[in-house]
mmCIF file of C-alpha atoms in Angstrom:
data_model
loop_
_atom_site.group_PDB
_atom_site.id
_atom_site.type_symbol
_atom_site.label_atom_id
_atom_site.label_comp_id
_atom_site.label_asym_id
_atom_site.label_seq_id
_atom_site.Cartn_x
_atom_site.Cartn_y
_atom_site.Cartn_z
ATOM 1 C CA UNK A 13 8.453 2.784 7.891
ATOM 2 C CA UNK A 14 6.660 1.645 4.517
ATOM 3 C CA UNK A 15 8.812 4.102 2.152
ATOM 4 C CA UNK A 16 12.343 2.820 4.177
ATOM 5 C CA UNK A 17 11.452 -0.772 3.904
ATOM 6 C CA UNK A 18 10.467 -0.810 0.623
ATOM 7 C CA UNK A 19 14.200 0.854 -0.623
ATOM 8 C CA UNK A 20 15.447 -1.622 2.283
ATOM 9 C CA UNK A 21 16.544 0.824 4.444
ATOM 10 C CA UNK A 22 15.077 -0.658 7.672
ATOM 11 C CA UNK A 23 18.403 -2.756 9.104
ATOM 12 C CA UNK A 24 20.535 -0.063 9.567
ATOM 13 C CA UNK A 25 18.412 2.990 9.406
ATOM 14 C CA UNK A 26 16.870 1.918 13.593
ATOM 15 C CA UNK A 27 19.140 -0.154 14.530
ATOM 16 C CA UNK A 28 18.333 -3.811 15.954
ATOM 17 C CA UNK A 29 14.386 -4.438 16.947
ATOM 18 C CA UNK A 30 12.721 -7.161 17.751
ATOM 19 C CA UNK A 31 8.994 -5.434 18.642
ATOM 20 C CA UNK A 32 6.884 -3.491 16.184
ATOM 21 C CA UNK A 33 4.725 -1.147 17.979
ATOM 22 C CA UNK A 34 0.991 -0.128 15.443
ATOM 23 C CA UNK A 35 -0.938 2.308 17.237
ATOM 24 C CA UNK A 36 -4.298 2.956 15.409
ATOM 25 C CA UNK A 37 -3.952 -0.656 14.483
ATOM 26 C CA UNK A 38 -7.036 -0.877 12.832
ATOM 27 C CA UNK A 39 -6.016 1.599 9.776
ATOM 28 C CA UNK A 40 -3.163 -0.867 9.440
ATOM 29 C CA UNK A 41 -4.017 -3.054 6.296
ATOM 30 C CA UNK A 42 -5.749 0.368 4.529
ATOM 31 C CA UNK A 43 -2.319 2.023 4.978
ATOM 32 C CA UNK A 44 -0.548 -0.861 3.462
ATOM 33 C CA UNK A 45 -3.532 -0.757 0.469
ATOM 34 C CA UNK A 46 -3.179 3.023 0.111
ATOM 35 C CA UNK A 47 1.190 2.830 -0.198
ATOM 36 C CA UNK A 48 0.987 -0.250 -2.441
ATOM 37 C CA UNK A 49 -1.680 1.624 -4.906
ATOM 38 C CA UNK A 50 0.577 2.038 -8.027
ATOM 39 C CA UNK A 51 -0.717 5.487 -10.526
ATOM 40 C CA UNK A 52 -0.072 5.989 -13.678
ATOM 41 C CA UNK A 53 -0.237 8.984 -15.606
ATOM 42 C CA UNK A 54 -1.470 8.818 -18.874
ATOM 43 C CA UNK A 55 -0.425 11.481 -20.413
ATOM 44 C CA UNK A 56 3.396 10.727 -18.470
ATOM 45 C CA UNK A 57 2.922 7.587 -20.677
ATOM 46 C CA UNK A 58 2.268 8.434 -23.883
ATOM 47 C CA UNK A 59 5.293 11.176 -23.465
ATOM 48 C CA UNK A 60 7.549 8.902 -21.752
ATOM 49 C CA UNK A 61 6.866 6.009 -24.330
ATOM 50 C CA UNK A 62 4.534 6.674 -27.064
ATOM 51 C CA UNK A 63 1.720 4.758 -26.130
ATOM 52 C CA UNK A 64 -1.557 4.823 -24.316
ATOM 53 C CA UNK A 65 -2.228 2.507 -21.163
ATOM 54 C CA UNK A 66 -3.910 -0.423 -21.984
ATOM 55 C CA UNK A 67 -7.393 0.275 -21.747
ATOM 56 C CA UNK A 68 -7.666 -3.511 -20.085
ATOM 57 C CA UNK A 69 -9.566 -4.366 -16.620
ATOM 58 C CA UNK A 70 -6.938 -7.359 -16.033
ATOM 59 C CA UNK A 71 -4.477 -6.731 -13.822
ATOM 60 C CA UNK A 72 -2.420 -9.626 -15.239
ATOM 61 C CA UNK A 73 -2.387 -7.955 -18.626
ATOM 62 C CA UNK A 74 -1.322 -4.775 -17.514
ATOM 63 C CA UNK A 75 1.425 -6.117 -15.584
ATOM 64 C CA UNK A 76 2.500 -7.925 -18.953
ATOM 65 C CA UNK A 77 2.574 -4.643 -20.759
ATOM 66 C CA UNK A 78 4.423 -2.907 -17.966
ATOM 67 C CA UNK A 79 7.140 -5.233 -17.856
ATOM 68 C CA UNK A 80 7.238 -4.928 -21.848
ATOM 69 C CA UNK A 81 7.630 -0.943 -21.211
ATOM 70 C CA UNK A 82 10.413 -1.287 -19.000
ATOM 71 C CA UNK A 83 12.198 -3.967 -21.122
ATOM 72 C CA UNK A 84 11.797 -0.370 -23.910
ATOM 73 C CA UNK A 85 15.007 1.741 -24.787
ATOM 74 C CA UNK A 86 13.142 4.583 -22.563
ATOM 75 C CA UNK A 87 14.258 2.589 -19.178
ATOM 76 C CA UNK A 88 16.497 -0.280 -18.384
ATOM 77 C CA UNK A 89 17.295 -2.051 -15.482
ATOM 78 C CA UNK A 90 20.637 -2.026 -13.109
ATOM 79 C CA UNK A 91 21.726 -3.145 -9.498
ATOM 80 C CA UNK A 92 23.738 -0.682 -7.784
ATOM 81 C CA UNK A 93 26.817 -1.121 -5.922
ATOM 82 C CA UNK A 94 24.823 -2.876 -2.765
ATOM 83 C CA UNK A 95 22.633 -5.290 -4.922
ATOM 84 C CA UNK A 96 19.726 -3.326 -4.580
ATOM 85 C CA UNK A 97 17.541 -2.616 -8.193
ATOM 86 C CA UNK A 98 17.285 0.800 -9.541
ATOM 87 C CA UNK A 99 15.395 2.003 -12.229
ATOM 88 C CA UNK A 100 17.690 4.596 -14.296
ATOM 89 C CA UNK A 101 15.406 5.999 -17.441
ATOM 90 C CA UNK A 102 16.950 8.785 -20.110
ATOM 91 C CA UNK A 103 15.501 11.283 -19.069
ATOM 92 C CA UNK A 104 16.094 12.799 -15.302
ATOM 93 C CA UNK A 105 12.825 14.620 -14.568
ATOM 94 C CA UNK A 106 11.279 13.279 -11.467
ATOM 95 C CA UNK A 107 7.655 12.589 -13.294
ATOM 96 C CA UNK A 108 10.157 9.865 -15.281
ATOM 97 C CA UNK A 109 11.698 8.385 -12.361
ATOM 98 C CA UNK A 110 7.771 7.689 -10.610
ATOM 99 C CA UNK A 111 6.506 6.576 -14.053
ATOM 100 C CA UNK A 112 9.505 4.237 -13.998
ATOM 101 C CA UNK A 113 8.953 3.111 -10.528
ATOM 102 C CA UNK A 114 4.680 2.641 -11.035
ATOM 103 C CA UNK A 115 6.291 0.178 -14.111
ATOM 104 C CA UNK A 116 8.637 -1.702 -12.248
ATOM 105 C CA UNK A 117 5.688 -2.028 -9.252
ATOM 106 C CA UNK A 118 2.752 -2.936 -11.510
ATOM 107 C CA UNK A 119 5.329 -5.383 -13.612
ATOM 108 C CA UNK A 120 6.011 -6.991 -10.240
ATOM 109 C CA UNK A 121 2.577 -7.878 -9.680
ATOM 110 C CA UNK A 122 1.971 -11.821 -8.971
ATOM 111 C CA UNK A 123 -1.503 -11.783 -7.645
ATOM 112 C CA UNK A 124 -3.456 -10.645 -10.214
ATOM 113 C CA UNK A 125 -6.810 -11.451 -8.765
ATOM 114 C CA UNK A 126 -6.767 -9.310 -5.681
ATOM 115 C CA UNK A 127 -6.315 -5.678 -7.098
ATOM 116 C CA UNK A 128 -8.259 -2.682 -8.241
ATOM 117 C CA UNK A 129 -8.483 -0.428 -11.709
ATOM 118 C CA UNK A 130 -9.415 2.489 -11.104
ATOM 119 C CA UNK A 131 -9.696 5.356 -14.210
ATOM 120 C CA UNK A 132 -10.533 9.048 -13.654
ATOM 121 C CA UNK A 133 -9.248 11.640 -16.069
ATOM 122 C CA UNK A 134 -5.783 11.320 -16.739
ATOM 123 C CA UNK A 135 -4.850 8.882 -14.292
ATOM 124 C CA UNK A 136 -5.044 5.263 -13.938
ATOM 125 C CA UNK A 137 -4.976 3.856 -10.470
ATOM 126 C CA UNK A 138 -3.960 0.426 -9.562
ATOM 127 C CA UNK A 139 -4.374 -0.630 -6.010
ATOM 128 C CA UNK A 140 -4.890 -3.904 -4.062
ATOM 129 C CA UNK A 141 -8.472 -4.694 -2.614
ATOM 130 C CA UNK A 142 -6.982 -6.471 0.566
ATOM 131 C CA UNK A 143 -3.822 -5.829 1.705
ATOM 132 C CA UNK A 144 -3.736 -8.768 3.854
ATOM 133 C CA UNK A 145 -0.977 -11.053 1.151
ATOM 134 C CA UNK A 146 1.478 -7.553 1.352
ATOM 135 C CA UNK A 147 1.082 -7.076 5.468
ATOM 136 C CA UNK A 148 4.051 -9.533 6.136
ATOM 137 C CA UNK A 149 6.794 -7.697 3.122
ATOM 138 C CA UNK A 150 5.272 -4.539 3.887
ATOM 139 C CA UNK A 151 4.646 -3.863 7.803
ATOM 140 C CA UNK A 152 6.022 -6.681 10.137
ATOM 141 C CA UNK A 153 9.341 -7.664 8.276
ATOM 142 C CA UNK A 154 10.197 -10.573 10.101
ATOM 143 C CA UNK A 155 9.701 -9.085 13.497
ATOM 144 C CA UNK A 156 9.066 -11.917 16.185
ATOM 145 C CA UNK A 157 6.942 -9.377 18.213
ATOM 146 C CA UNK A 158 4.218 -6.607 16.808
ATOM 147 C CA UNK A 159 2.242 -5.320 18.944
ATOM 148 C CA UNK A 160 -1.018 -3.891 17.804
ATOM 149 C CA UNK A 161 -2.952 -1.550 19.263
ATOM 150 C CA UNK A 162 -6.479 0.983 18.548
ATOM 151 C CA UNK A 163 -9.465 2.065 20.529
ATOM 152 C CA UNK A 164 -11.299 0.773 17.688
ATOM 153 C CA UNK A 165 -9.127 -2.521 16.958
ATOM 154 C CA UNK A 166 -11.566 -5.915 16.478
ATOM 155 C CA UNK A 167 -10.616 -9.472 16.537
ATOM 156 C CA UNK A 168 -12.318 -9.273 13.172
ATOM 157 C CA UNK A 169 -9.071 -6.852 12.024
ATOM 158 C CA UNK A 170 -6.600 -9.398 12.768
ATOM 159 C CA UNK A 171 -7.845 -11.163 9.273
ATOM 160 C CA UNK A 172 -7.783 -7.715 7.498
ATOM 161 C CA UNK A 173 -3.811 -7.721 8.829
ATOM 162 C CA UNK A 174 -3.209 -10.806 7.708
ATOM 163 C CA UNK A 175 -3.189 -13.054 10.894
ATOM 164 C CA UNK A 176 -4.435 -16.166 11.668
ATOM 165 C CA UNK A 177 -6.063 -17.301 14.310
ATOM 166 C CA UNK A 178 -3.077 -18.470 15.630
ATOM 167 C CA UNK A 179 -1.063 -15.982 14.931
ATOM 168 C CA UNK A 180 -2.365 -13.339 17.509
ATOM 169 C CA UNK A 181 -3.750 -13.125 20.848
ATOM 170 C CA UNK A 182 -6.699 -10.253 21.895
ATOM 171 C CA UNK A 183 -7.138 -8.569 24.354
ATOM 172 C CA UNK A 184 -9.631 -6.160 25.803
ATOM 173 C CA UNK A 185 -9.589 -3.353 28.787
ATOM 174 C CA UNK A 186 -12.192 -1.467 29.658
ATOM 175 C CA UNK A 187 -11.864 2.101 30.096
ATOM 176 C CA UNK A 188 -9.995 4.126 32.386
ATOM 177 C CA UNK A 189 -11.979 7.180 31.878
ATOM 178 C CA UNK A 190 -14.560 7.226 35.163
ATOM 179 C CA UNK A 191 -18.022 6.604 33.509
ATOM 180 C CA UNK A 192 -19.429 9.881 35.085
ATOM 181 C CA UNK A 193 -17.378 11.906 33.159
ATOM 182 C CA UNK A 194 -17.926 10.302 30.021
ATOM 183 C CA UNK A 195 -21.552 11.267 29.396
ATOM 184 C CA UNK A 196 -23.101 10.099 25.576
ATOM 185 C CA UNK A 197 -25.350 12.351 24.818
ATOM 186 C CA UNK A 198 -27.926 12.225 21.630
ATOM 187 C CA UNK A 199 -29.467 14.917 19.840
ATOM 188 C CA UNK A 200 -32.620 14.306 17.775
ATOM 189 C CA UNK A 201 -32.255 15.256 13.979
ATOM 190 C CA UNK A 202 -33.632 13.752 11.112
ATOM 191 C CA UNK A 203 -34.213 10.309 9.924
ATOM 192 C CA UNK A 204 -31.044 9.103 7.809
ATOM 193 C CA UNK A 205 -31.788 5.240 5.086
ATOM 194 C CA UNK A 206 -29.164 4.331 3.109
#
């Protein structure tokens, strides 16, 4: 569902809908977090273009220097024949397309103040800290109905999803699981202090 709508494949590829179903609802703005988290390569970088990522904690510069790689001679932009943009680069190796894709994502980047940089070896991880801005592009797409659902879901998560107060509606059931056959049982161990 993320991958389609994000090459805009949704409209056609199911057909009319007017209800988005979320089961394990509460993993819902982490998922959107986790597929928006943009990684670069450093050593795709410096092969790809010559240079090293910024070593910058700004999100806003590093956008700035992404769209300055793509405007390069290494990758250009073009629509194709349904309007869409597409990335082409020289080179047709797929570690060129996805460092051409991470550009175009982390060029795209408007609100610099709500994401992540992460470094660790070789690779340079951008990723938002709440997801809750992207839920709306990313998950419900203009659906009039989404219906949310986990075992674990709080009215707290409705914030982490994006949603108002007036935007949802909760509500609880108990269990349907007889309480006799549901026992909790507790094993002593040892003391555990974070």
């Amino acid at each position: 569902w993320l991958a389609a709508g994000q090459q805009g494949a949704t409209t056609g590829l199911l057909g009319e809908f007017d209800l988005i179903v979320c089961d394990e609802a509460h993993g819902a703005s982490d998922a959107v977090a986790n597929f928006m988290a943009i990684e670069l390569r450093t050593d795709h970088v410096a092969r790809a273009l010559g240079v090293e990522v910024p070593d910058s904690d700004d999100v806003e510069e590093l956008a700035m220097w992404a769209g300055h790689a793509m405007a390069s001679e290494w990758a250009w932009h073009s629509a194709n024949d349904k309007g869409h943009g597409r990335i082409a680069v020289k080179g047709e190796e797929k570690w060129e397309r996805r460092l051409a894709r991470s550009l175009a994502q982390l060029a795209a980047i408007t609100d610099h103040g709500n994401w992540l940089i992460a470094r660790h070896d070789d690779t340079v991880t951008i990723a938002p800290i709440w997801a809750r801005a992207h839920m709306e592009r990313h998950l419900y797409r203009a659906a009039p109905r989404v219906l949310s659902m986990s075992a674990t879901l709080l009215p707290r998560d409705a914030r982490y999803m994006g949603l108002s107060d007036a935007d949802h509606t909760y509500h609880e059931a108990g269990s349907t699981f007889d309480a006799a056959r549901r026992p909790f049982y507790t094993l002593p161990t040892c003391r555990v202090d974070h």
